[in-house]
PDB file of C-alpha atoms in Angstrom:
ATOM      1  CA  ILE A 201      11.953  15.584 -24.657  1.00  0.00           C
ATOM      2  CA  TYR A 202       9.836  16.362 -28.007  1.00  0.00           C
ATOM      3  CA  VAL A 203       7.700  13.388 -29.024  1.00  0.00           C
ATOM      4  CA  VAL A 204       5.027  12.206 -31.748  1.00  0.00           C
ATOM      5  CA  PRO A 205       2.469  10.991 -31.704  1.00  0.00           C
ATOM      6  CA  GLU A 206       1.079   9.889 -34.889  1.00  0.00           C
ATOM      7  CA  LEU A 207       4.444   7.732 -33.717  1.00  0.00           C
ATOM      8  CA  SER A 208       4.675   6.792 -30.612  1.00  0.00           C
ATOM      9  CA  LEU A 209       2.396   3.742 -29.147  1.00  0.00           C
ATOM     10  CA  VAL A 210       0.800   2.729 -25.500  1.00  0.00           C
ATOM     11  CA  THR A 211       2.012   0.436 -23.471  1.00  0.00           C
ATOM     12  CA  ASP A 212       1.581  -1.705 -20.399  1.00  0.00           C
ATOM     13  CA  VAL A 213       3.230  -3.401 -17.788  1.00  0.00           C
ATOM     14  CA  PRO A 214       1.828  -7.008 -18.299  1.00  0.00           C
ATOM     15  CA  SER A 215       0.162  -8.497 -15.098  1.00  0.00           C
ATOM     16  CA  ASP A 216       3.122 -11.126 -15.013  1.00  0.00           C
ATOM     17  CA  VAL A 217       5.674  -8.189 -14.892  1.00  0.00           C
ATOM     18  CA  ARG A 218       2.992  -5.975 -12.132  1.00  0.00           C
ATOM     19  CA  ARG A 219       2.903  -8.540  -9.725  1.00  0.00           C
ATOM     20  CA  GLU A 220       6.703  -9.061  -9.719  1.00  0.00           C
ATOM     21  CA  LEU A 221       6.777  -4.833  -8.901  1.00  0.00           C
ATOM     22  CA  PRO A 222       6.588  -5.189  -4.979  1.00  0.00           C
ATOM     23  CA  LYS A 223      10.202  -7.143  -4.991  1.00  0.00           C
ATOM     24  CA  VAL A 224      11.810  -4.541  -7.118  1.00  0.00           C
ATOM     25  CA  CYS A 225       9.499  -1.360  -5.265  1.00  0.00           C
ATOM     26  CA  SER A 226       9.128  -2.382  -1.832  1.00  0.00           C
ATOM     27  CA  VAL A 227      13.014  -2.706  -0.813  1.00  0.00           C
ATOM     28  CA  MET A 228      14.638  -1.368   1.991  1.00  0.00           C
ATOM     29  CA  PRO A 229      16.797   2.151   1.963  1.00  0.00           C
ATOM     30  CA  THR A 230      20.195  -0.736   2.817  1.00  0.00           C
ATOM     31  CA  LYS A 231      18.410  -3.127   0.235  1.00  0.00           C
ATOM     32  CA  ARG A 232      18.014  -1.184  -2.099  1.00  0.00           C
ATOM     33  CA  ASP A 233      21.227   1.009  -1.282  1.00  0.00           C
ATOM     34  CA  GLU A 234      23.684  -1.594  -1.755  1.00  0.00           C
ATOM     35  CA  ARG A 235      21.500  -2.831  -5.011  1.00  0.00           C
ATOM     36  CA  GLN A 236      22.282   0.820  -6.705  1.00  0.00           C
ATOM     37  CA  LYS A 237      26.145   0.440  -5.530  1.00  0.00           C
ATOM     38  CA  ASN A 238      26.159  -2.666  -8.253  1.00  0.00           C
ATOM     39  CA  LEU A 239      24.430  -1.505 -10.846  1.00  0.00           C
ATOM     40  CA  ILE A 240      27.070   1.600 -10.543  1.00  0.00           C
ATOM     41  CA  THR A 241      30.092  -1.173 -10.802  1.00  0.00           C
ATOM     42  CA  LEU A 242      28.364  -2.880 -13.053  1.00  0.00           C
ATOM     43  CA  LEU A 243      27.732   0.059 -15.725  1.00  0.00           C
ATOM     44  CA  CYS A 244      32.154   1.343 -14.759  1.00  0.00           C
ATOM     45  CA  ARG A 245      33.709  -2.292 -15.510  1.00  0.00           C
ATOM     46  CA  ASP A 246      32.096  -4.049 -17.752  1.00  0.00           C
ATOM     47  CA  PRO A 247      33.271  -3.630 -20.922  1.00  0.00           C
ATOM     48  CA  LYS A 248      30.812  -3.926 -22.861  1.00  0.00           C
ATOM     49  CA  ALA A 249      28.025  -1.248 -21.151  1.00  0.00           C
ATOM     50  CA  SER A 250      30.820   0.840 -20.740  1.00  0.00           C
ATOM     51  CA  ARG A 251      30.694   1.185 -25.400  1.00  0.00           C
ATOM     52  CA  LEU A 252      27.113   1.474 -24.708  1.00  0.00           C
ATOM     53  CA  LEU A 253      27.207   4.455 -23.098  1.00  0.00           C
ATOM     54  CA  GLU A 254      29.931   6.753 -24.794  1.00  0.00           C
ATOM     55  CA  SER A 255      28.073   5.892 -27.749  1.00  0.00           C
ATOM     56  CA  PHE A 256      25.403   8.053 -25.683  1.00  0.00           C
ATOM     57  CA  GLN A 257      28.677  10.552 -24.921  1.00  0.00           C
ATOM     58  CA  MET A 258      27.712   8.870 -21.507  1.00  0.00           C
ATOM     59  CA  LYS A 259      29.956   7.962 -18.100  1.00  0.00           C
ATOM     60  CA  VAL A 260      29.274   6.725 -14.739  1.00  0.00           C
ATOM     61  CA  ASN A 261      31.163   7.292 -12.087  1.00  0.00           C
ATOM     62  CA  GLU A 262      31.951   5.009  -9.519  1.00  0.00           C
ATOM     63  CA  LYS A 263      32.230   7.574  -6.891  1.00  0.00           C
ATOM     64  CA  ILE A 264      28.853   7.953  -5.601  1.00  0.00           C
ATOM     65  CA  SER A 265      28.950  12.921  -5.083  1.00  0.00           C
ATOM     66  CA  PRO A 266      26.610  13.621  -1.894  1.00  0.00           C
ATOM     67  CA  VAL A 267      23.805  15.116  -1.693  1.00  0.00           C
ATOM     68  CA  THR A 268      21.512  17.575   0.120  1.00  0.00           C
ATOM     69  CA  ALA A 269      17.807  15.476   0.891  1.00  0.00           C
ATOM     70  CA  ILE A 270      14.585  17.944   0.341  1.00  0.00           C
ATOM     71  CA  LYS A 271      12.692  17.981   3.576  1.00  0.00           C
ATOM     72  CA  LEU A 272       8.739  17.231   2.438  1.00  0.00           C
ATOM     73  CA  VAL A 273       5.972  19.349   4.196  1.00  0.00           C
ATOM     74  CA  ALA A 274       3.988  17.310   6.813  1.00  0.00           C
ATOM     75  CA  PRO A 275       1.359  15.485   5.239  1.00  0.00           C
ATOM     76  CA  ILE A 276      -2.389  15.937   6.414  1.00  0.00           C
ATOM     77  CA  LEU A 277      -4.523  13.322   7.034  1.00  0.00           C
ATOM     78  CA  TYR A 278      -8.221  14.020   6.782  1.00  0.00           C
ATOM     79  CA  ILE A 279     -10.706  12.236   8.102  1.00  0.00           C
ATOM     80  CA  PRO A 280     -14.329  12.052   6.655  1.00  0.00           C
ATOM     81  CA  GLY A 281     -16.857  12.865   9.210  1.00  0.00           C
ATOM     82  CA  ILE A 282     -13.839  14.227  11.088  1.00  0.00           C
ATOM     83  CA  GLY A 283     -12.097  16.628   9.189  1.00  0.00           C
ATOM     84  CA  GLU A 284      -8.036  18.093   9.587  1.00  0.00           C
ATOM     85  CA  ILE A 285      -5.741  15.437  12.254  1.00  0.00           C
ATOM     86  CA  SER A 286      -2.193  17.844  12.458  1.00  0.00           C
ATOM     87  CA  LYS A 287       1.030  16.877  13.567  1.00  0.00           C
ATOM     88  CA  PRO A 288       3.216  18.396  16.251  1.00  0.00           C
ATOM     89  CA  GLU A 289       6.173  18.490  14.182  1.00  0.00           C
ATOM     90  CA  GLY A 290       8.717  16.223  14.835  1.00  0.00           C
ATOM     91  CA  VAL A 291       6.725  13.707  15.924  1.00  0.00           C
ATOM     92  CA  ASP A 292       4.749  10.692  13.894  1.00  0.00           C
ATOM     93  CA  PHE A 293       0.987  11.061  13.236  1.00  0.00           C
ATOM     94  CA  GLY A 294       1.536   7.700  16.091  1.00  0.00           C
ATOM     95  CA  TRP A 295       1.789  10.367  18.995  1.00  0.00           C
ATOM     96  CA  ASP A 296      -1.901  10.703  19.721  1.00  0.00           C
ATOM     97  CA  LEU A 297      -1.732   6.919  19.802  1.00  0.00           C
ATOM     98  CA  LYS A 298       1.293   6.546  21.989  1.00  0.00           C
ATOM     99  CA  ASP A 299      -0.570   8.826  24.558  1.00  0.00           C
ATOM    100  CA  LYS A 300      -4.280   7.638  24.795  1.00  0.00           C
ATOM    101  CA  SER A 301      -4.866  11.149  23.996  1.00  0.00           C
ATOM    102  CA  GLN A 302      -8.518  12.002  23.349  1.00  0.00           C
ATOM    103  CA  TRP A 303      -8.829  13.270  19.424  1.00  0.00           C
ATOM    104  CA  ASN A 304     -12.317  13.384  19.325  1.00  0.00           C
ATOM    105  CA  LYS A 305     -14.925  12.835  21.825  1.00  0.00           C
ATOM    106  CA  ASN A 306     -17.742  12.085  19.998  1.00  0.00           C
ATOM    107  CA  PRO A 307     -15.925   9.478  16.803  1.00  0.00           C
ATOM    108  CA  THR A 308     -17.819   8.539  13.986  1.00  0.00           C
ATOM    109  CA  ASP A 309     -20.027   5.438  13.731  1.00  0.00           C
ATOM    110  CA  TRP A 310     -17.872   3.161  11.233  1.00  0.00           C
ATOM    111  CA  VAL A 311     -18.305  -0.535  10.056  1.00  0.00           C
ATOM    112  CA  LEU A 312     -15.722  -2.982   9.774  1.00  0.00           C
ATOM    113  CA  TYR A 313     -16.068  -5.437   7.454  1.00  0.00           C
ATOM    114  CA  ALA A 314     -14.165  -8.555   6.624  1.00  0.00           C
ATOM    115  CA  LEU A 315     -13.985 -10.846   3.559  1.00  0.00           C
ATOM    116  CA  TYR A 316     -12.818 -14.390   4.577  1.00  0.00           C
ATOM    117  CA  ARG A 317     -13.036 -17.647   3.044  1.00  0.00           C
ATOM    118  CA  ASN A 318     -13.203 -20.961   4.707  1.00  0.00           C
ATOM    119  CA  GLU A 319      -9.843 -21.049   5.448  1.00  0.00           C
ATOM    120  CA  SER A 320     -10.219 -17.667   7.864  1.00  0.00           C
ATOM    121  CA  VAL A 321     -12.786 -16.755   9.482  1.00  0.00           C
ATOM    122  CA  ASP A 322     -11.201 -18.018  12.522  1.00  0.00           C
ATOM    123  CA  MET A 323      -8.279 -15.080  12.166  1.00  0.00           C
ATOM    124  CA  ALA A 324     -10.809 -12.484  10.188  1.00  0.00           C
ATOM    125  CA  LYS A 325     -13.470 -12.888  13.256  1.00  0.00           C
ATOM    126  CA  LYS A 326     -10.397 -12.536  15.684  1.00  0.00           C
ATOM    127  CA  TRP A 327      -7.630  -9.214  13.970  1.00  0.00           C
ATOM    128  CA  SER A 328     -11.134  -7.497  13.055  1.00  0.00           C
ATOM    129  CA  ASN A 329     -12.209  -7.471  17.115  1.00  0.00           C
ATOM    130  CA  ASP A 330      -8.013  -6.805  18.018  1.00  0.00           C
ATOM    131  CA  PHE A 331      -8.674  -4.107  15.587  1.00  0.00           C
ATOM    132  CA  ALA A 332     -11.697  -2.545  16.674  1.00  0.00           C
ATOM    133  CA  THR A 333     -11.082  -2.533  20.735  1.00  0.00           C
ATOM    134  CA  THR A 334      -7.559  -0.594  20.146  1.00  0.00           C
ATOM    135  CA  LEU A 335      -9.070   1.765  18.243  1.00  0.00           C
ATOM    136  CA  ARG A 336     -11.780   2.059  21.115  1.00  0.00           C
ATOM    137  CA  GLU A 337      -9.295   2.006  24.430  1.00  0.00           C
ATOM    138  CA  ARG A 338      -7.045   4.572  21.975  1.00  0.00           C
ATOM    139  CA  LYS A 339      -9.639   6.899  21.606  1.00  0.00           C
ATOM    140  CA  ALA A 340      -9.338   7.649  18.182  1.00  0.00           C
ATOM    141  CA  PRO A 341     -11.443   9.417  16.076  1.00  0.00           C
ATOM    142  CA  PHE A 342     -13.867   6.883  14.406  1.00  0.00           C
ATOM    143  CA  ASN A 343     -15.135   3.263  16.208  1.00  0.00           C
ATOM    144  CA  PHE A 344     -17.203   0.192  14.508  1.00  0.00           C
ATOM    145  CA  SER A 345     -19.791   0.571  16.228  1.00  0.00           C
ATOM    146  CA  ASN A 346     -20.783  -3.220  13.455  1.00  0.00           C
ATOM    147  CA  ILE A 347     -18.685  -5.197  12.470  1.00  0.00           C
ATOM    148  CA  LYS A 348     -19.653  -7.680   9.753  1.00  0.00           C
ATOM    149  CA  GLY A 349     -18.389 -11.139   8.289  1.00  0.00           C
ATOM    150  CA  ILE A 350     -18.292 -11.525   4.471  1.00  0.00           C
ATOM    151  CA  LEU A 351     -18.089 -15.339   4.224  1.00  0.00           C
ATOM    152  CA  VAL A 352     -16.324 -14.958   0.222  1.00  0.00           C
ATOM    153  CA  PRO A 353     -17.270 -18.482  -1.737  1.00  0.00           C
ATOM    154  CA  PRO A 354     -13.937 -19.311  -3.941  1.00  0.00           C
ATOM    155  CA  GLU A 355     -15.999 -19.018  -7.640  1.00  0.00           C
ATOM    156  CA  GLN A 356     -16.635 -14.886  -6.210  1.00  0.00           C
ATOM    157  CA  ASP A 357     -12.873 -12.627  -6.044  1.00  0.00           C
ATOM    158  CA  TYR A 358     -13.323 -10.230  -3.058  1.00  0.00           C
ATOM    159  CA  VAL A 359     -13.905  -8.035  -5.258  1.00  0.00           C
ATOM    160  CA  GLY A 360     -16.549  -8.860  -6.535  1.00  0.00           C
ATOM    161  CA  ALA A 361     -18.071  -8.887  -3.327  1.00  0.00           C
ATOM    162  CA  ILE A 362     -17.467  -6.168  -1.875  1.00  0.00           C
ATOM    163  CA  ARG A 363     -19.265  -4.464  -5.383  1.00  0.00           C
ATOM    164  CA  ASN A 364     -22.095  -5.775  -3.513  1.00  0.00           C
ATOM    165  CA  VAL A 365     -22.667  -4.563  -0.384  1.00  0.00           C
ATOM    166  CA  PRO A 366     -25.655  -2.673  -0.780  1.00  0.00           C
ATOM    167  CA  ASN A 367     -26.282   1.430   0.889  1.00  0.00           C
ATOM    168  CA  GLN A 368     -22.534   1.963   0.860  1.00  0.00           C
ATOM    169  CA  THR A 369     -22.031   6.010   2.239  1.00  0.00           C
ATOM    170  CA  GLY A 370     -17.374   6.320   3.209  1.00  0.00           C
ATOM    171  CA  ASN A 371     -17.908   4.946   6.371  1.00  0.00           C
ATOM    172  CA  GLU A 372     -16.452   1.264   5.249  1.00  0.00           C
ATOM    173  CA  ILE A 373     -13.557   0.056   6.026  1.00  0.00           C
ATOM    174  CA  PHE A 374     -12.552  -2.984   3.956  1.00  0.00           C
ATOM    175  CA  VAL A 375     -10.569  -5.997   5.590  1.00  0.00           C
ATOM    176  CA  CYS A 376      -9.708  -8.688   3.472  1.00  0.00           C
ATOM    177  CA  TYR A 377      -7.934 -12.055   5.116  1.00  0.00           C
ATOM    178  CA  LEU A 378      -6.136 -13.974   2.265  1.00  0.00           C
ATOM    179  CA  SER A 379      -6.194 -17.300   2.759  1.00  0.00           C
ATOM    180  CA  GLU A 380      -5.058 -18.772  -0.514  1.00  0.00           C
ATOM    181  CA  PRO A 381      -1.585 -19.901  -1.694  1.00  0.00           C
ATOM    182  CA  GLU A 382       1.669 -17.455  -2.328  1.00  0.00           C
ATOM    183  CA  LYS A 383       0.700 -16.928  -6.548  1.00  0.00           C
ATOM    184  CA  LYS A 384      -3.587 -16.972  -6.230  1.00  0.00           C
ATOM    185  CA  ARG A 385      -3.446 -14.674  -3.715  1.00  0.00           C
ATOM    186  CA  ALA A 386      -0.395 -11.595  -4.738  1.00  0.00           C
ATOM    187  CA  GLU A 387      -3.391 -12.098  -7.851  1.00  0.00           C
ATOM    188  CA  TYR A 388      -6.409 -10.906  -5.753  1.00  0.00           C
ATOM    189  CA  TYR A 389      -3.866  -8.968  -3.336  1.00  0.00           C
ATOM    190  CA  ASN A 390      -3.163  -7.033  -6.980  1.00  0.00           C
ATOM    191  CA  GLN A 391      -7.428  -6.382  -8.280  1.00  0.00           C
ATOM    192  CA  ILE A 392      -8.034  -5.205  -4.519  1.00  0.00           C
ATOM    193  CA  LYS A 393      -5.308  -2.821  -4.719  1.00  0.00           C
ATOM    194  CA  THR A 394      -6.291  -1.430  -8.446  1.00  0.00           C
ATOM    195  CA  TYR A 395      -9.936  -1.341  -6.823  1.00  0.00           C
ATOM    196  CA  SER A 396      -9.302   1.029  -3.946  1.00  0.00           C
ATOM    197  CA  LEU A 397      -7.163   3.210  -5.766  1.00  0.00           C
ATOM    198  CA  ASN A 398      -9.721   3.680  -8.384  1.00  0.00           C
TER     199      ASN A 398
END
C-alpha cells in the first residue's frame, strides 16, 4: 500500500476513547472468541454489511478455518545489576519462586517508593511490606533495603510525584496506590502507564 504524504492526515485516539481501550484489549480468550464469532455472523447475515463487502469484492466465510499456531521464542528477563535471567524449556518464569531456589547469592539493593493518598495509607504500608517480605523469602535477585512512603497531595498527580523524587538511579520501583473514584483512577492509571513507557 502506497500512501501519498500530502494527502495523509496525522490522527490520534481521543483521550476519552483511549480510556475505554482496556475494555477492548484486555479480553479473556474465550470472550474474544465469542465476540469474533458474533462479528462473523453479523457480517454474513446482515444484508447491509453483505452489500458493503460486495462493493469491495469481499466475502466473509461463516465457517472458521483452523490454523496452526506459531510458537514464539521464550522471552528473556533482564534485571539491572543482575543481567539476564533465563528459564528451562516448558516452565514459566515463576519456577524459581515456586521451589524457593536461589537466583542470586548477592541480591541487588533497590528502593521501593509507595505513593498514596490519605485514604490508602494503611493499604500502601501493608502491601509494600508484604511485597518486600515475599521477595526476601523467595530469595529474589533484588531486595528492598529501603521502603519510602510518599504522600501525594490532592492537588498533585502521581507522575508529578515520581518526577519530584531526587537522585534516581534506575534501581527504584514506584508503586502507586490509586484510591480515587473509578473515572479519576482510570485517568491516573493511563498517565502512569504512558509515563512508564516513555
